[in-house]
PDB file of C-alpha atoms in Angstrom:
ATOM      1  CA  MET A1422       5.206  31.606  14.172  1.00 94.00           C
ATOM      2  CA  LEU A1423       4.804  27.850  13.726  1.00 98.00           C
ATOM      3  CA  THR A1424       7.596  25.667  12.352  1.00 97.00           C
ATOM      4  CA  LEU A1425       7.458  21.898  11.929  1.00 97.00           C
ATOM      5  CA  PHE A1426      10.777  20.069  11.791  1.00 95.00           C
ATOM      6  CA  HIS A1427      10.214  17.143   9.492  1.00 94.00           C
ATOM      7  CA  ALA A1428      12.024  14.292   7.768  1.00 91.00           C
ATOM      8  CA  PRO A1429      10.316  12.808   4.695  1.00 90.00           C
ATOM      9  CA  GLN A1430       8.789   9.345   4.986  1.00 86.00           C
ATOM     10  CA  SER A1431       8.913   9.363   8.767  1.00 88.00           C
ATOM     11  CA  ARG A1432       6.476   9.686  11.672  1.00 87.00           C
ATOM     12  CA  SER A1433       6.471  13.436  11.121  1.00 93.00           C
ATOM     13  CA  SER A1434       4.720  12.928   7.779  1.00 95.00           C
ATOM     14  CA  ARG A1435       1.415  12.652   9.641  1.00 97.00           C
ATOM     15  CA  MET A1436       2.017  16.090  11.116  1.00 97.00           C
ATOM     16  CA  VAL A1437       2.396  17.502   7.599  1.00 97.00           C
ATOM     17  CA  TRP A1438      -0.970  15.892   6.868  1.00 98.00           C
ATOM     18  CA  LEU A1439      -2.451  17.500   9.983  1.00 98.00           C
ATOM     19  CA  ILE A1440      -1.135  20.912   8.980  1.00 98.00           C
ATOM     20  CA  GLU A1441      -2.788  20.561   5.585  1.00 98.00           C
ATOM     21  CA  GLU A1442      -6.077  19.474   7.164  1.00 98.00           C
ATOM     22  CA  LEU A1443      -5.973  22.459   9.532  1.00 98.00           C
ATOM     23  CA  GLY A1444      -5.188  24.825   6.672  1.00 98.00           C
ATOM     24  CA  ILE A1445      -2.739  26.805   8.784  1.00 97.00           C
ATOM     25  CA  ASP A1446       0.365  28.823   8.066  1.00 96.00           C
ATOM     26  CA  CYS A1447       3.168  26.591   9.296  1.00 97.00           C
ATOM     27  CA  GLN A1448       6.656  26.436   7.854  1.00 95.00           C
ATOM     28  CA  VAL A1449       7.959  22.921   7.220  1.00 95.00           C
ATOM     29  CA  ARG A1450      11.696  22.609   7.837  1.00 93.00           C
ATOM     30  CA  TYR A1451      13.243  19.496   6.329  1.00 92.00           C
ATOM     31  CA  CYS A1452      16.051  18.071   8.416  1.00 89.00           C
ATOM     32  CA  GLN A1453      18.351  15.091   8.758  1.00 82.00           C
ATOM     33  CA  ILE A1454      17.582  12.723  11.629  1.00 75.00           C
ATOM     34  CA  ALA A1455      20.118  10.625  13.499  1.00 59.00           C
ATOM     35  CA  VAL A1456      17.973   7.522  13.962  1.00 57.00           C
ATOM     36  CA  ARG A1457      15.386   5.957  11.649  1.00 57.00           C
ATOM     37  CA  ASN A1458      13.518   2.776  12.572  1.00 54.00           C
ATOM     38  CA  GLY A1459      15.956   2.179  15.391  1.00 57.00           C
ATOM     39  CA  GLN A1460      19.006   2.409  13.137  1.00 51.00           C
ATOM     40  CA  THR A1461      21.605   5.181  13.175  1.00 51.00           C
ATOM     41  CA  VAL A1462      21.483   6.869   9.769  1.00 55.00           C
ATOM     42  CA  GLY A1463      23.632   9.938  10.269  1.00 60.00           C
ATOM     43  CA  GLU A1464      24.225  13.015  12.349  1.00 71.00           C
ATOM     44  CA  ALA A1465      21.278  14.911  13.809  1.00 71.00           C
ATOM     45  CA  ASP A1466      20.487  18.255  12.205  1.00 81.00           C
ATOM     46  CA  PRO A1467      21.713  20.967  14.608  1.00 86.00           C
ATOM     47  CA  SER A1468      18.764  23.180  13.637  1.00 87.00           C
ATOM     48  CA  ASN A1469      16.288  20.590  14.906  1.00 91.00           C
ATOM     49  CA  PRO A1470      15.192  21.526  18.458  1.00 93.00           C
ATOM     50  CA  HIS A1471      14.107  17.987  19.348  1.00 92.00           C
ATOM     51  CA  PRO A1472      16.288  16.961  22.319  1.00 90.00           C
ATOM     52  CA  ASP A1473      16.826  13.480  20.838  1.00 86.00           C
ATOM     53  CA  GLY A1474      17.420  14.644  17.277  1.00 85.00           C
ATOM     54  CA  LYS A1475      14.182  12.997  16.120  1.00 88.00           C
ATOM     55  CA  VAL A1476      11.054  14.219  14.364  1.00 92.00           C
ATOM     56  CA  PRO A1477       8.489  15.601  14.592  1.00 95.00           C
ATOM     57  CA  ALA A1478       9.276  18.730  16.548  1.00 96.00           C
ATOM     58  CA  LEU A1479       7.079  21.801  16.503  1.00 98.00           C
ATOM     59  CA  ARG A1480       8.327  25.257  17.408  1.00 98.00           C
ATOM     60  CA  HIS A1481       5.700  27.836  18.297  1.00 98.00           C
ATOM     61  CA  ASP A1482       7.490  31.109  18.930  1.00 95.00           C
ATOM     62  CA  GLN A1483       9.755  30.140  21.859  1.00 93.00           C
ATOM     63  CA  ALA A1484       7.960  26.919  22.808  1.00 97.00           C
ATOM     64  CA  VAL A1485       9.064  23.520  21.498  1.00 98.00           C
ATOM     65  CA  ILE A1486       6.635  20.593  21.413  1.00 98.00           C
ATOM     66  CA  THR A1487       7.762  17.056  20.559  1.00 96.00           C
ATOM     67  CA  GLU A1488       6.011  13.678  20.145  1.00 96.00           C
ATOM     68  CA  SER A1489       3.251  13.223  17.581  1.00 96.00           C
ATOM     69  CA  ALA A1490       0.435  12.855  20.103  1.00 97.00           C
ATOM     70  CA  ALA A1491       1.421  16.046  21.908  1.00 98.00           C
ATOM     71  CA  ILE A1492       1.713  18.020  18.661  1.00 98.00           C
ATOM     72  CA  ALA A1493      -1.615  16.662  17.428  1.00 98.00           C
ATOM     73  CA  LEU A1494      -3.368  17.835  20.588  1.00 98.00           C
ATOM     74  CA  TYR A1495      -1.514  21.137  20.686  1.00 98.00           C
ATOM     75  CA  LEU A1496      -2.466  22.106  17.139  1.00 98.00           C
ATOM     76  CA  THR A1497      -6.079  20.922  17.231  1.00 98.00           C
ATOM     77  CA  ASP A1498      -6.613  22.785  20.503  1.00 98.00           C
ATOM     78  CA  MET A1499      -4.944  25.855  19.028  1.00 98.00           C
ATOM     79  CA  PHE A1500      -7.178  25.802  15.929  1.00 98.00           C
ATOM     80  CA  PRO A1501     -10.590  24.524  17.121  1.00 97.00           C
ATOM     81  CA  GLU A1502     -12.369  26.083  14.139  1.00 98.00           C
ATOM     82  CA  ALA A1503     -10.970  23.282  11.944  1.00 98.00           C
ATOM     83  CA  ASN A1504     -13.138  20.812  13.899  1.00 98.00           C
ATOM     84  CA  LEU A1505     -10.468  18.117  13.973  1.00 98.00           C
ATOM     85  CA  GLY A1506     -10.246  17.874  17.759  1.00 98.00           C
ATOM     86  CA  ALA A1507     -12.562  18.067  20.740  1.00 98.00           C
ATOM     87  CA  GLN A1508     -12.726  20.826  23.301  1.00 95.00           C
ATOM     88  CA  PRO A1509     -11.916  20.139  26.969  1.00 95.00           C
ATOM     89  CA  GLY A1510     -15.088  19.259  28.835  1.00 96.00           C
ATOM     90  CA  SER A1511     -16.942  18.074  25.748  1.00 97.00           C
ATOM     91  CA  ALA A1512     -18.385  14.566  25.457  1.00 97.00           C
ATOM     92  CA  GLU A1513     -15.933  13.759  22.632  1.00 97.00           C
ATOM     93  CA  ARG A1514     -12.790  14.843  24.447  1.00 98.00           C
ATOM     94  CA  GLY A1515     -12.217  11.588  26.333  1.00 98.00           C
ATOM     95  CA  PRO A1516     -12.724   9.275  23.341  1.00 97.00           C
ATOM     96  CA  LEU A1517     -10.499  11.476  21.173  1.00 98.00           C
ATOM     97  CA  LEU A1518      -7.668  11.454  23.717  1.00 98.00           C
ATOM     98  CA  THR A1519      -8.070   7.697  24.021  1.00 98.00           C
ATOM     99  CA  TRP A1520      -7.716   7.095  20.280  1.00 98.00           C
ATOM    100  CA  ILE A1521      -4.681   9.359  19.973  1.00 98.00           C
ATOM    101  CA  CYS A1522      -2.871   7.666  22.858  1.00 97.00           C
ATOM    102  CA  TRP A1523      -3.968   4.216  21.690  1.00 98.00           C
ATOM    103  CA  ALA A1524      -2.511   4.875  18.243  1.00 97.00           C
ATOM    104  CA  VAL A1525       0.994   5.447  19.599  1.00 96.00           C
ATOM    105  CA  GLY A1526       0.825   3.255  22.699  1.00 97.00           C
ATOM    106  CA  GLU A1527      -0.933   0.150  21.379  1.00 97.00           C
ATOM    107  CA  LEU A1528      -1.419   0.124  17.613  1.00 97.00           C
ATOM    108  CA  GLU A1529       2.101   1.068  16.555  1.00 96.00           C
ATOM    109  CA  PRO A1530       3.871  -1.411  18.894  1.00 97.00           C
ATOM    110  CA  ALA A1531       1.437  -4.127  17.786  1.00 98.00           C
ATOM    111  CA  LEU A1532       2.144  -3.432  14.117  1.00 97.00           C
ATOM    112  CA  TRP A1533       5.916  -3.452  14.703  1.00 96.00           C
ATOM    113  CA  SER A1534       5.642  -6.784  16.445  1.00 97.00           C
ATOM    114  CA  LYS A1535       3.844  -8.190  13.414  1.00 97.00           C
ATOM    115  CA  MET A1536       6.377  -6.727  10.998  1.00 96.00           C
ATOM    116  CA  THR A1537       9.325  -8.157  12.926  1.00 96.00           C
ATOM    117  CA  GLY A1538       7.694 -11.554  13.432  1.00 97.00           C
ATOM    118  CA  GLU A1539       7.487 -11.198  17.207  1.00 98.00           C
ATOM    119  CA  ALA A1540       3.691 -11.453  17.128  1.00 98.00           C
ATOM    120  CA  ASP A1541       4.033 -14.865  15.441  1.00 97.00           C
ATOM    121  CA  ARG A1542       6.661 -16.138  17.874  1.00 98.00           C
ATOM    122  CA  ASP A1543       5.430 -14.756  21.173  1.00 98.00           C
ATOM    123  CA  PRO A1544       1.844 -15.582  22.281  1.00 98.00           C
ATOM    124  CA  LEU A1545       1.635 -12.408  24.381  1.00 98.00           C
ATOM    125  CA  ALA A1546       2.736 -10.215  21.478  1.00 98.00           C
ATOM    126  CA  GLY A1547       0.353 -12.097  19.214  1.00 98.00           C
ATOM    127  CA  ALA A1548      -2.539 -11.478  21.585  1.00 98.00           C
ATOM    128  CA  ARG A1549      -1.685  -7.768  21.774  1.00 98.00           C
ATOM    129  CA  TYR A1550      -1.575  -7.541  18.010  1.00 98.00           C
ATOM    130  CA  GLN A1551      -4.921  -9.322  17.627  1.00 98.00           C
ATOM    131  CA  ALA A1552      -6.534  -7.088  20.259  1.00 98.00           C
ATOM    132  CA  ALA A1553      -5.363  -3.979  18.392  1.00 98.00           C
ATOM    133  CA  ALA A1554      -6.637  -5.245  15.042  1.00 97.00           C
ATOM    134  CA  ASP A1555      -9.986  -6.239  16.552  1.00 97.00           C
ATOM    135  CA  ARG A1556     -10.435  -2.875  18.236  1.00 97.00           C
ATOM    136  CA  LEU A1557      -9.771  -0.992  15.021  1.00 97.00           C
ATOM    137  CA  LEU A1558     -12.213  -3.137  13.044  1.00 96.00           C
ATOM    138  CA  GLU A1559     -14.856  -2.815  15.738  1.00 96.00           C
ATOM    139  CA  ALA A1560     -14.645   0.991  15.603  1.00 96.00           C
ATOM    140  CA  LEU A1561     -14.938   1.049  11.815  1.00 95.00           C
ATOM    141  CA  TRP A1562     -18.065  -1.100  11.916  1.00 95.00           C
ATOM    142  CA  VAL A1563     -19.723   1.705  13.886  1.00 93.00           C
ATOM    143  CA  GLY A1564     -18.810   4.648  11.685  1.00 90.00           C
ATOM    144  CA  PRO A1565     -16.797   5.599   8.649  1.00 96.00           C
ATOM    145  CA  TYR A1566     -14.294   7.240  11.032  1.00 97.00           C
ATOM    146  CA  LEU A1567     -12.987   6.410  14.481  1.00 97.00           C
ATOM    147  CA  MET A1568     -15.199   9.025  16.107  1.00 96.00           C
ATOM    148  CA  GLY A1569     -18.238   8.072  14.010  1.00 95.00           C
ATOM    149  CA  GLU A1570     -19.349  10.371  11.205  1.00 96.00           C
ATOM    150  CA  ARG A1571     -16.723  13.046  11.843  1.00 97.00           C
ATOM    151  CA  PHE A1572     -13.148  12.915  10.585  1.00 98.00           C
ATOM    152  CA  THR A1573     -10.750  13.907  13.363  1.00 98.00           C
ATOM    153  CA  VAL A1574      -7.066  14.030  14.211  1.00 98.00           C
ATOM    154  CA  ALA A1575      -7.486  10.478  15.551  1.00 98.00           C
ATOM    155  CA  ASP A1576      -7.944   9.296  11.959  1.00 98.00           C
ATOM    156  CA  ILE A1577      -4.708  11.010  11.000  1.00 98.00           C
ATOM    157  CA  MET A1578      -2.831   9.255  13.804  1.00 98.00           C
ATOM    158  CA  VAL A1579      -4.265   5.835  12.993  1.00 97.00           C
ATOM    159  CA  GLY A1580      -4.555   6.309   9.239  1.00 96.00           C
ATOM    160  CA  SER A1581      -0.920   7.254   8.899  1.00 95.00           C
ATOM    161  CA  SER A1582       0.011   3.865  10.348  1.00 93.00           C
ATOM    162  CA  LEU A1583      -2.162   2.141   7.758  1.00 92.00           C
ATOM    163  CA  ALA A1584      -0.168   3.882   5.036  1.00 88.00           C
ATOM    164  CA  TRP A1585       2.979   1.911   5.932  1.00 90.00           C
ATOM    165  CA  ALA A1586       1.552  -1.163   7.629  1.00 94.00           C
ATOM    166  CA  ARG A1587      -1.650  -2.102   5.814  1.00 95.00           C
ATOM    167  CA  ALA A1588      -0.097  -5.374   4.656  1.00 96.00           C
ATOM    168  CA  PHE A1589       0.458  -6.385   8.284  1.00 96.00           C
ATOM    169  CA  LEU A1590      -3.186  -6.076   9.279  1.00 96.00           C
ATOM    170  CA  PRO A1591      -5.874  -8.662   8.522  1.00 96.00           C
ATOM    171  CA  GLU A1592      -7.507  -8.753   5.107  1.00 96.00           C
ATOM    172  CA  SER A1593     -10.679  -6.709   5.406  1.00 96.00           C
ATOM    173  CA  PRO A1594     -12.781  -4.737   2.917  1.00 96.00           C
ATOM    174  CA  LEU A1595     -13.647  -2.477   5.849  1.00 95.00           C
ATOM    175  CA  LEU A1596      -9.995  -1.576   6.443  1.00 96.00           C
ATOM    176  CA  ASP A1597      -9.348  -1.220   2.722  1.00 97.00           C
ATOM    177  CA  ALA A1598     -12.260   1.180   2.344  1.00 97.00           C
ATOM    178  CA  TYR A1599     -11.108   3.208   5.353  1.00 97.00           C
ATOM    179  CA  ALA A1600      -7.549   3.462   4.063  1.00 96.00           C
ATOM    180  CA  GLU A1601      -8.790   4.506   0.621  1.00 97.00           C
ATOM    181  CA  ARG A1602     -11.181   7.065   2.085  1.00 97.00           C
ATOM    182  CA  LEU A1603      -8.288   8.689   3.939  1.00 97.00           C
ATOM    183  CA  ALA A1604      -5.922   8.513   0.984  1.00 96.00           C
ATOM    184  CA  GLN A1605      -8.385  10.420  -1.201  1.00 97.00           C
ATOM    185  CA  ARG A1606      -8.732  13.394   1.127  1.00 98.00           C
ATOM    186  CA  ALA A1607      -7.488  16.550  -0.582  1.00 98.00           C
ATOM    187  CA  ALA A1608      -5.317  17.486   2.399  1.00 98.00           C
ATOM    188  CA  ARG A1609      -3.718  14.036   2.389  1.00 97.00           C
ATOM    189  CA  VAL A1610      -2.888  14.367  -1.304  1.00 96.00           C
ATOM    190  CA  ARG A1611      -1.329  17.781  -0.688  1.00 96.00           C
ATOM    191  CA  ALA A1612       0.624  16.440   2.287  1.00 96.00           C
ATOM    192  CA  ASP A1613       1.995  13.526   0.269  1.00 93.00           C
ATOM    193  CA  ALA A1614       3.183  15.964  -2.390  1.00 92.00           C
ATOM    194  CA  ARG A1615       4.751  18.159   0.286  1.00 90.00           C
ATOM    195  CA  ASP A1616       6.529  15.266   1.946  1.00 88.00           C
ATOM    196  CA  SER A1617       9.779  16.042   0.145  1.00 74.00           C
ATOM    197  CA  PRO A1618      12.584  18.554   0.569  1.00 61.00           C
ATOM    198  CA  ILE A1619      12.440  19.217  -3.174  1.00 47.00           C
ATOM    199  CA  VAL A1620       9.152  21.034  -2.701  1.00 41.00           C
ATOM    200  CA  GLU A1621      10.639  23.447  -0.179  1.00 40.00           C
ATOM    201  CA  THR A1622      13.662  24.104  -2.403  1.00 33.00           C
ATOM    202  CA  VAL A1623      11.409  25.064  -5.306  1.00 32.00           C
ATOM    203  CA  GLN A1624       9.246  27.291  -3.124  1.00 34.00           C
ATOM    204  CA  ALA A1625      12.284  29.058  -1.709  1.00 31.00           C
ATOM    205  CA  ALA A1626      13.750  29.783  -5.119  1.00 28.00           C
TER     206      ALA A1626
END
């Protein structure tokens, strides 16, 4: 049995999107988190198995997987028929792993630095931000998606950041078109509607 521990409007929202894209049977458990955007917002939900009280956390039978990148790889490897990942040993595996890790290790910190003003104050942070923006634009010039013609979990990882940080990236019709293309996906629309504890309450009634 698969269970995703999720807090609405958080990093775990992209995992709800992934679940919808995979079309799998996975229970979404809504829970309170202790920290949001670096600020303490309350007590951690005791039902959440994440050791730090954060989200996302995925429970698969007795196994617990945390961190978005790890969950993204775990689920796409588990359900290869959805064609959102890349099998070990394939030519696409390396680039896919690179994009997933880049999304959390480079893009997100660069976007936060822009949002907080650090990228405008610190030349090193500014250079890191510009490098991230340039790399994203360069990839989108090549194909409609990060891996070319095929939509993958890498687009979920990067596209979810665009949903909350588009205003902090350069003006670009290319980026706007990419963000709109992702927003119109049927699974994304379903995930956005599911990104609320109200939905689960109604379903459980």
